[in-house]
PDB file of C-alpha atoms in Angstrom:
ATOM      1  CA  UNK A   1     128.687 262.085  -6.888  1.00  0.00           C
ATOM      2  CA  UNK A   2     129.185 263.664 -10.380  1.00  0.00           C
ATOM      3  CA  UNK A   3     127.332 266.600 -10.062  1.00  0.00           C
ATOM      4  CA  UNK A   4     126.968 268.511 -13.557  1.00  0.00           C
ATOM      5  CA  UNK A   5     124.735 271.378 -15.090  1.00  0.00           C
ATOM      6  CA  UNK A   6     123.022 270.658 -18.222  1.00  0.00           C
ATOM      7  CA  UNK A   7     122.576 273.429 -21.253  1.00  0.00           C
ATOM      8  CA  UNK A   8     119.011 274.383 -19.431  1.00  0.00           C
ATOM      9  CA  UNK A   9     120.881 275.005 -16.202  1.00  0.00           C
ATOM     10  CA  UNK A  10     119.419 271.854 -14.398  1.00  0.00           C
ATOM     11  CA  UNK A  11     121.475 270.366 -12.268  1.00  0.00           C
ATOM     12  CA  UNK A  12     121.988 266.242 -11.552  1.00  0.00           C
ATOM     13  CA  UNK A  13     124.584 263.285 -11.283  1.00  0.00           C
ATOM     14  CA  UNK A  14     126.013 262.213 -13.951  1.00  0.00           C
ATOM     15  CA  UNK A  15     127.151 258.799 -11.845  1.00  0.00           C
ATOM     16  CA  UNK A  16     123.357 258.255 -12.025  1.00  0.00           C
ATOM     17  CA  UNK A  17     121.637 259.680 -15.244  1.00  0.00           C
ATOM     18  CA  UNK A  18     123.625 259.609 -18.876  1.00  0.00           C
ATOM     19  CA  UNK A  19     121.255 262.703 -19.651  1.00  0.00           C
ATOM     20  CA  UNK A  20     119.221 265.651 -17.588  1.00  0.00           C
ATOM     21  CA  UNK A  21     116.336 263.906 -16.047  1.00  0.00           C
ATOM     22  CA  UNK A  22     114.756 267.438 -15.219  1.00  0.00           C
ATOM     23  CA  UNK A  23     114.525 267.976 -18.916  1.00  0.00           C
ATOM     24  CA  UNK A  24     113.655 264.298 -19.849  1.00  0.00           C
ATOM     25  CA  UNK A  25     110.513 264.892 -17.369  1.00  0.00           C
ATOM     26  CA  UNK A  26     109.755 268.387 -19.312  1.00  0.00           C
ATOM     27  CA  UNK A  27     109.735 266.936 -22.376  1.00  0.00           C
ATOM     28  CA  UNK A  28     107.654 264.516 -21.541  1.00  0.00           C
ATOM     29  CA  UNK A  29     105.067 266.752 -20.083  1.00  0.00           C
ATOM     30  CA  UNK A  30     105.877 266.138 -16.419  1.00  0.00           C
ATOM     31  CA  UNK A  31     105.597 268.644 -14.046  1.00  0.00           C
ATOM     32  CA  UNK A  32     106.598 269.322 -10.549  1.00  0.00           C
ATOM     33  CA  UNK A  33     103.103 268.947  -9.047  1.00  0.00           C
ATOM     34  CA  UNK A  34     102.988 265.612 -10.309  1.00  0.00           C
ATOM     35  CA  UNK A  35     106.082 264.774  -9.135  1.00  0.00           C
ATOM     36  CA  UNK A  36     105.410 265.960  -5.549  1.00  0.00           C
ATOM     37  CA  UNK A  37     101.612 264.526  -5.233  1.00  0.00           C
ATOM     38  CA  UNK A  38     100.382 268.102  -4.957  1.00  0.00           C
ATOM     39  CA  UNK A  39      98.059 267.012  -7.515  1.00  0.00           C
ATOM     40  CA  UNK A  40      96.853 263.861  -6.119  1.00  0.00           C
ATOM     41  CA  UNK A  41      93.210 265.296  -5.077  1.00  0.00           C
ATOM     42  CA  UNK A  42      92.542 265.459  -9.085  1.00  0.00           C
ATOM     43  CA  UNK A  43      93.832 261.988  -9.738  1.00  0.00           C
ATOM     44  CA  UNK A  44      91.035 258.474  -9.631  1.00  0.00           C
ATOM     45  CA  UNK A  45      92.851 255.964  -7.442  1.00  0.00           C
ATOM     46  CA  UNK A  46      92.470 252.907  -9.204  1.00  0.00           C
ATOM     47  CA  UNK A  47      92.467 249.815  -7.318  1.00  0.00           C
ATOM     48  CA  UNK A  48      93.924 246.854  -9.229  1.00  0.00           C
ATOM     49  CA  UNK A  49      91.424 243.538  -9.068  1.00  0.00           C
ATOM     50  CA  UNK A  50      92.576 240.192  -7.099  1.00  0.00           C
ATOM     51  CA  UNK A  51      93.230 237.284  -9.810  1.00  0.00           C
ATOM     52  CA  UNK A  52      90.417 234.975 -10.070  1.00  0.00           C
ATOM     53  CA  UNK A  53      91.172 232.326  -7.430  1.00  0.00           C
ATOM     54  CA  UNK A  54      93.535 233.764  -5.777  1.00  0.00           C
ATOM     55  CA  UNK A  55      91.833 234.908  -2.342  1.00  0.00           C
ATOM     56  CA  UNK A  56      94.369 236.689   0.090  1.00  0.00           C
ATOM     57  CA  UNK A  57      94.665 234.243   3.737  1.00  0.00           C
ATOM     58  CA  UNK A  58      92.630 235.934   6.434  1.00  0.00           C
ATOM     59  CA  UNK A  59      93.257 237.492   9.793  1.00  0.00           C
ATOM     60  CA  UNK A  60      92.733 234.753  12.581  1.00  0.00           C
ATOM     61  CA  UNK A  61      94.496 237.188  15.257  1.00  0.00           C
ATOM     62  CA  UNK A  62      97.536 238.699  16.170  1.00  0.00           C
ATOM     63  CA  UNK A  63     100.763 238.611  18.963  1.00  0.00           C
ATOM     64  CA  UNK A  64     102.016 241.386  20.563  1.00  0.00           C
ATOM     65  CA  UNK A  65     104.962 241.872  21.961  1.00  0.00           C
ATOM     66  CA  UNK A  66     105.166 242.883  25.603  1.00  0.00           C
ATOM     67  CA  UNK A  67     108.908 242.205  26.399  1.00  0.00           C
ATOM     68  CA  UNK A  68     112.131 242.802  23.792  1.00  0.00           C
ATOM     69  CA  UNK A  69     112.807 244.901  21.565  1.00  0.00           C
ATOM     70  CA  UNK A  70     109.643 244.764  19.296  1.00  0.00           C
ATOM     71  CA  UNK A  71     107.927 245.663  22.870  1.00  0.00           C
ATOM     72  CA  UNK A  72     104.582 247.567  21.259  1.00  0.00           C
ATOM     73  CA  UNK A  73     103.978 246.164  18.288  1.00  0.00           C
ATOM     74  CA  UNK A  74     101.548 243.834  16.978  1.00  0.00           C
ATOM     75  CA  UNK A  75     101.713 241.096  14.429  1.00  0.00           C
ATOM     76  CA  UNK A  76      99.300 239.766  12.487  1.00  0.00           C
ATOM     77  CA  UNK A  77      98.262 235.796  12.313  1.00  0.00           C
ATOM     78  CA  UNK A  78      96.550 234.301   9.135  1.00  0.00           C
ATOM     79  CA  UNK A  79      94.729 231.021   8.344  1.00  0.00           C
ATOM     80  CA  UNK A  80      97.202 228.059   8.352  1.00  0.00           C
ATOM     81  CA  UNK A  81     100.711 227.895   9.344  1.00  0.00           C
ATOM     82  CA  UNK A  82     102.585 231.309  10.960  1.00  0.00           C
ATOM     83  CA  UNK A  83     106.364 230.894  10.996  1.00  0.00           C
ATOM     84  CA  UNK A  84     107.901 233.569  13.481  1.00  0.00           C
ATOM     85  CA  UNK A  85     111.753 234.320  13.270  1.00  0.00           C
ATOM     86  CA  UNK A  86     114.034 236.827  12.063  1.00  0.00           C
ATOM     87  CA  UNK A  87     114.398 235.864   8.707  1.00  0.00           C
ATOM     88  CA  UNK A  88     112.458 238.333   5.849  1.00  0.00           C
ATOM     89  CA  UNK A  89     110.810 235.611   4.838  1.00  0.00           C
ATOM     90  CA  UNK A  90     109.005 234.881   7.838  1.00  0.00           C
ATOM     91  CA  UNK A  91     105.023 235.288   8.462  1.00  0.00           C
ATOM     92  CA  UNK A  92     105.665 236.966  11.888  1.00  0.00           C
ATOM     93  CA  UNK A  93     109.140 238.262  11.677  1.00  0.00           C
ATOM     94  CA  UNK A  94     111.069 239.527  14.623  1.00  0.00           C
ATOM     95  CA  UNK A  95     114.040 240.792  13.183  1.00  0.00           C
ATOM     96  CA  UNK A  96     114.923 242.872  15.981  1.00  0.00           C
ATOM     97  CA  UNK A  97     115.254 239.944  18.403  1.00  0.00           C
ATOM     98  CA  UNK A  98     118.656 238.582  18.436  1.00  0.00           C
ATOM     99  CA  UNK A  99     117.824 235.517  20.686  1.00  0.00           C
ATOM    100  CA  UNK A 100     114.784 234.215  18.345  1.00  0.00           C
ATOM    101  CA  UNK A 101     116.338 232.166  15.770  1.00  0.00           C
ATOM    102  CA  UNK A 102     116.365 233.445  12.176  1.00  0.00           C
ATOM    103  CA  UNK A 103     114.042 230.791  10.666  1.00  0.00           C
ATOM    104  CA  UNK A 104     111.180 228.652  12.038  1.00  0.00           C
ATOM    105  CA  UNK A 105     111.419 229.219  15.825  1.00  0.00           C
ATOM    106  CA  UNK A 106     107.819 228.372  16.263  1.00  0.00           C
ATOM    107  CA  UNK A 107     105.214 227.964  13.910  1.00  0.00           C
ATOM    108  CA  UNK A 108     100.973 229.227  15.050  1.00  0.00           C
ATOM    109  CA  UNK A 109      99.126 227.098  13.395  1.00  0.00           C
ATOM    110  CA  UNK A 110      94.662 228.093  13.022  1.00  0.00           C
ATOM    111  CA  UNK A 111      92.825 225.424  11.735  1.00  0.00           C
ATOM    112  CA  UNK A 112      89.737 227.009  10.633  1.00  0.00           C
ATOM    113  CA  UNK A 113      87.290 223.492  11.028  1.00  0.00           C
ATOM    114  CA  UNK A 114      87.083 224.252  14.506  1.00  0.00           C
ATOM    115  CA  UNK A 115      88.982 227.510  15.028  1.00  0.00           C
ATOM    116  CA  UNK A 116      91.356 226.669  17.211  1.00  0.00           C
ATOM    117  CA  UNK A 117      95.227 227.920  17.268  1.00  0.00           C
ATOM    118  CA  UNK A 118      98.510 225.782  18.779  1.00  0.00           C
ATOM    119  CA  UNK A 119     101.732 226.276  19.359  1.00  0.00           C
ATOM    120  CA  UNK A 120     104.565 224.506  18.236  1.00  0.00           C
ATOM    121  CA  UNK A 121     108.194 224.351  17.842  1.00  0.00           C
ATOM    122  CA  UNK A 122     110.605 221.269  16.330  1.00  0.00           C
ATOM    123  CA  UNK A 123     113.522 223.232  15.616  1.00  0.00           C
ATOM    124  CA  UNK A 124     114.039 225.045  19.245  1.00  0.00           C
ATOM    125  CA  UNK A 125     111.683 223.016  21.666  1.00  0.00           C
ATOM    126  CA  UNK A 126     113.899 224.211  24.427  1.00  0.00           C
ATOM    127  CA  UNK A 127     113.536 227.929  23.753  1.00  0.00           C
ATOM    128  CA  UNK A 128     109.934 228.109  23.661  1.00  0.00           C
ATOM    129  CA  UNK A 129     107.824 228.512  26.528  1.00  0.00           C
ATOM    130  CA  UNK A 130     104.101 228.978  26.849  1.00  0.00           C
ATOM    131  CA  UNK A 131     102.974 230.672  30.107  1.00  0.00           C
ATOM    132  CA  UNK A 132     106.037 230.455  31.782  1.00  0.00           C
ATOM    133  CA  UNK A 133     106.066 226.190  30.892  1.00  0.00           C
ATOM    134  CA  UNK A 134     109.024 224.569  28.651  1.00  0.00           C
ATOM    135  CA  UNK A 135     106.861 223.578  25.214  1.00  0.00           C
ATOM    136  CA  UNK A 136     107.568 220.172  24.992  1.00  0.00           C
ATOM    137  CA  UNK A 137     104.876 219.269  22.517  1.00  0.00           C
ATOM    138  CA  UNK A 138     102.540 221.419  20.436  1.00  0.00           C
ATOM    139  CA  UNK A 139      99.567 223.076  22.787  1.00  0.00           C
ATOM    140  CA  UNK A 140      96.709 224.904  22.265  1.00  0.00           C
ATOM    141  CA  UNK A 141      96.779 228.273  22.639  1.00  0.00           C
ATOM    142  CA  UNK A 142      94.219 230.633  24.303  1.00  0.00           C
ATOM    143  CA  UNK A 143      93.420 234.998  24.953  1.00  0.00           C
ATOM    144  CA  UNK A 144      96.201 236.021  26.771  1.00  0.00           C
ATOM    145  CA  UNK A 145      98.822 233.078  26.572  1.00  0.00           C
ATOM    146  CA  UNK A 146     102.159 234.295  27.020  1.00  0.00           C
ATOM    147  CA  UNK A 147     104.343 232.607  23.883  1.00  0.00           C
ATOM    148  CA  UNK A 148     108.424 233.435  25.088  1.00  0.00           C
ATOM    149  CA  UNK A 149     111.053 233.257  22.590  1.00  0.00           C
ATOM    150  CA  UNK A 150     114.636 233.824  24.032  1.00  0.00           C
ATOM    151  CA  UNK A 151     114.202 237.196  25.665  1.00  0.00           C
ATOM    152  CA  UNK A 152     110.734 238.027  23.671  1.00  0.00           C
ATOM    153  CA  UNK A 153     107.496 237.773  25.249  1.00  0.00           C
ATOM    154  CA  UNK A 154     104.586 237.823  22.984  1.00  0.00           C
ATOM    155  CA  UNK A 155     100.870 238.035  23.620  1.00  0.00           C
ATOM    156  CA  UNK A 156      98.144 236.018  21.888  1.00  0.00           C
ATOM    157  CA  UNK A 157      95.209 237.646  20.565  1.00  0.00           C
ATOM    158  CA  UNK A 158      92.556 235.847  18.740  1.00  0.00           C
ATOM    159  CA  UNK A 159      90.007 237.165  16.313  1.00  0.00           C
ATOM    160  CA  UNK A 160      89.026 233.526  15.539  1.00  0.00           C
ATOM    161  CA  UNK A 161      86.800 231.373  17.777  1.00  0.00           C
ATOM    162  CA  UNK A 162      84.504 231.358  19.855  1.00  0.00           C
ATOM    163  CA  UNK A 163      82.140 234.468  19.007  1.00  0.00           C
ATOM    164  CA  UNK A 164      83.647 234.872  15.410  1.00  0.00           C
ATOM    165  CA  UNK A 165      84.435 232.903  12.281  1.00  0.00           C
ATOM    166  CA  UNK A 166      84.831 233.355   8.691  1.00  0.00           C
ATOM    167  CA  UNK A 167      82.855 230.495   8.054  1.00  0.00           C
ATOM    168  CA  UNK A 168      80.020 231.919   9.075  1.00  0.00           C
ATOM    169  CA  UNK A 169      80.690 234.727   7.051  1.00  0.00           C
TER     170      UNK A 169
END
């Protein structure tokens, strides 16, 4: 860190800034309070449209994780395919699991025409069990199935079937 005054007595890192942001922000008529949010109660929230088309994938349900690390939390499940790993990149990411693998370990799959979710994994068929069973092919999946990867234990929710659809919607 470079710290260095400027000629207004402001303060900041030269390694950073090639001039005094404090004074670049006066000059440009910002001040503290909008800085720090203090203001925020004055200011319209604008909320940006979706692009025509372009419709976000809707909740279908969600896992929750009652053994390993992520014990507690909750993931959410979408229309269509559901990828869990570690990766980033992953729709259900369990980056805090080092015995899930860190792409495609199983895949949920919700096909809204009949709103029904299964289970499946090609990559690490031997690693995935459903209710204490070796997945040896992909199964349906139902409230309360138990989906174990490595030393994670996940619970399936659905939002999807039976009593609700957004079909119907």
């Amino acid at each position: 860190m470079n710290l260095i005054k400027c000629e207004n007595a402001h303060f900041f890192d030269a390694d950073k800034f090639v001039s005094c942001p404090h004074c670049a922000n006066e000059a440009a008529g910002i001040t503290l309070a909008d800085l720090t949010g203090s203001r925020q109660q004055e200011i319209d929230t604008a909320s940006p449209e979706e692009p025509a088309g372009i419709s976000k994938p809707k909740t279908t349900g969600w896992l929750v994780c009652t053994e390993g690390a992520a014990r507690g939390e909750s993931f959410t499940l979408r229309e269509g395919e559901n990828h869990i790993g570690r990766a980033s990149h992953m729709d259900i990411r369990l980056s805090r699991e080092p015995s899930v693998s860190r792409e495609n370990h199983a895949v949920i799959t919700f096909s809204p025409e009949d709103s029904s979710f299964f289970l499946s994994s090609t990559e690490h068929p031997d690693t995935v069990w459903l209710n204490g069973i070796p997945l040896a092919d992909p199964a349906a999946l139902h409230s309360g199935d138990r989906i174990t990867l490595g030393t994670c234990t996940l619970m399936f929710v659905p939002l999807c079937g039976g009593s609700f659809s957004w079909e119907e919607k």
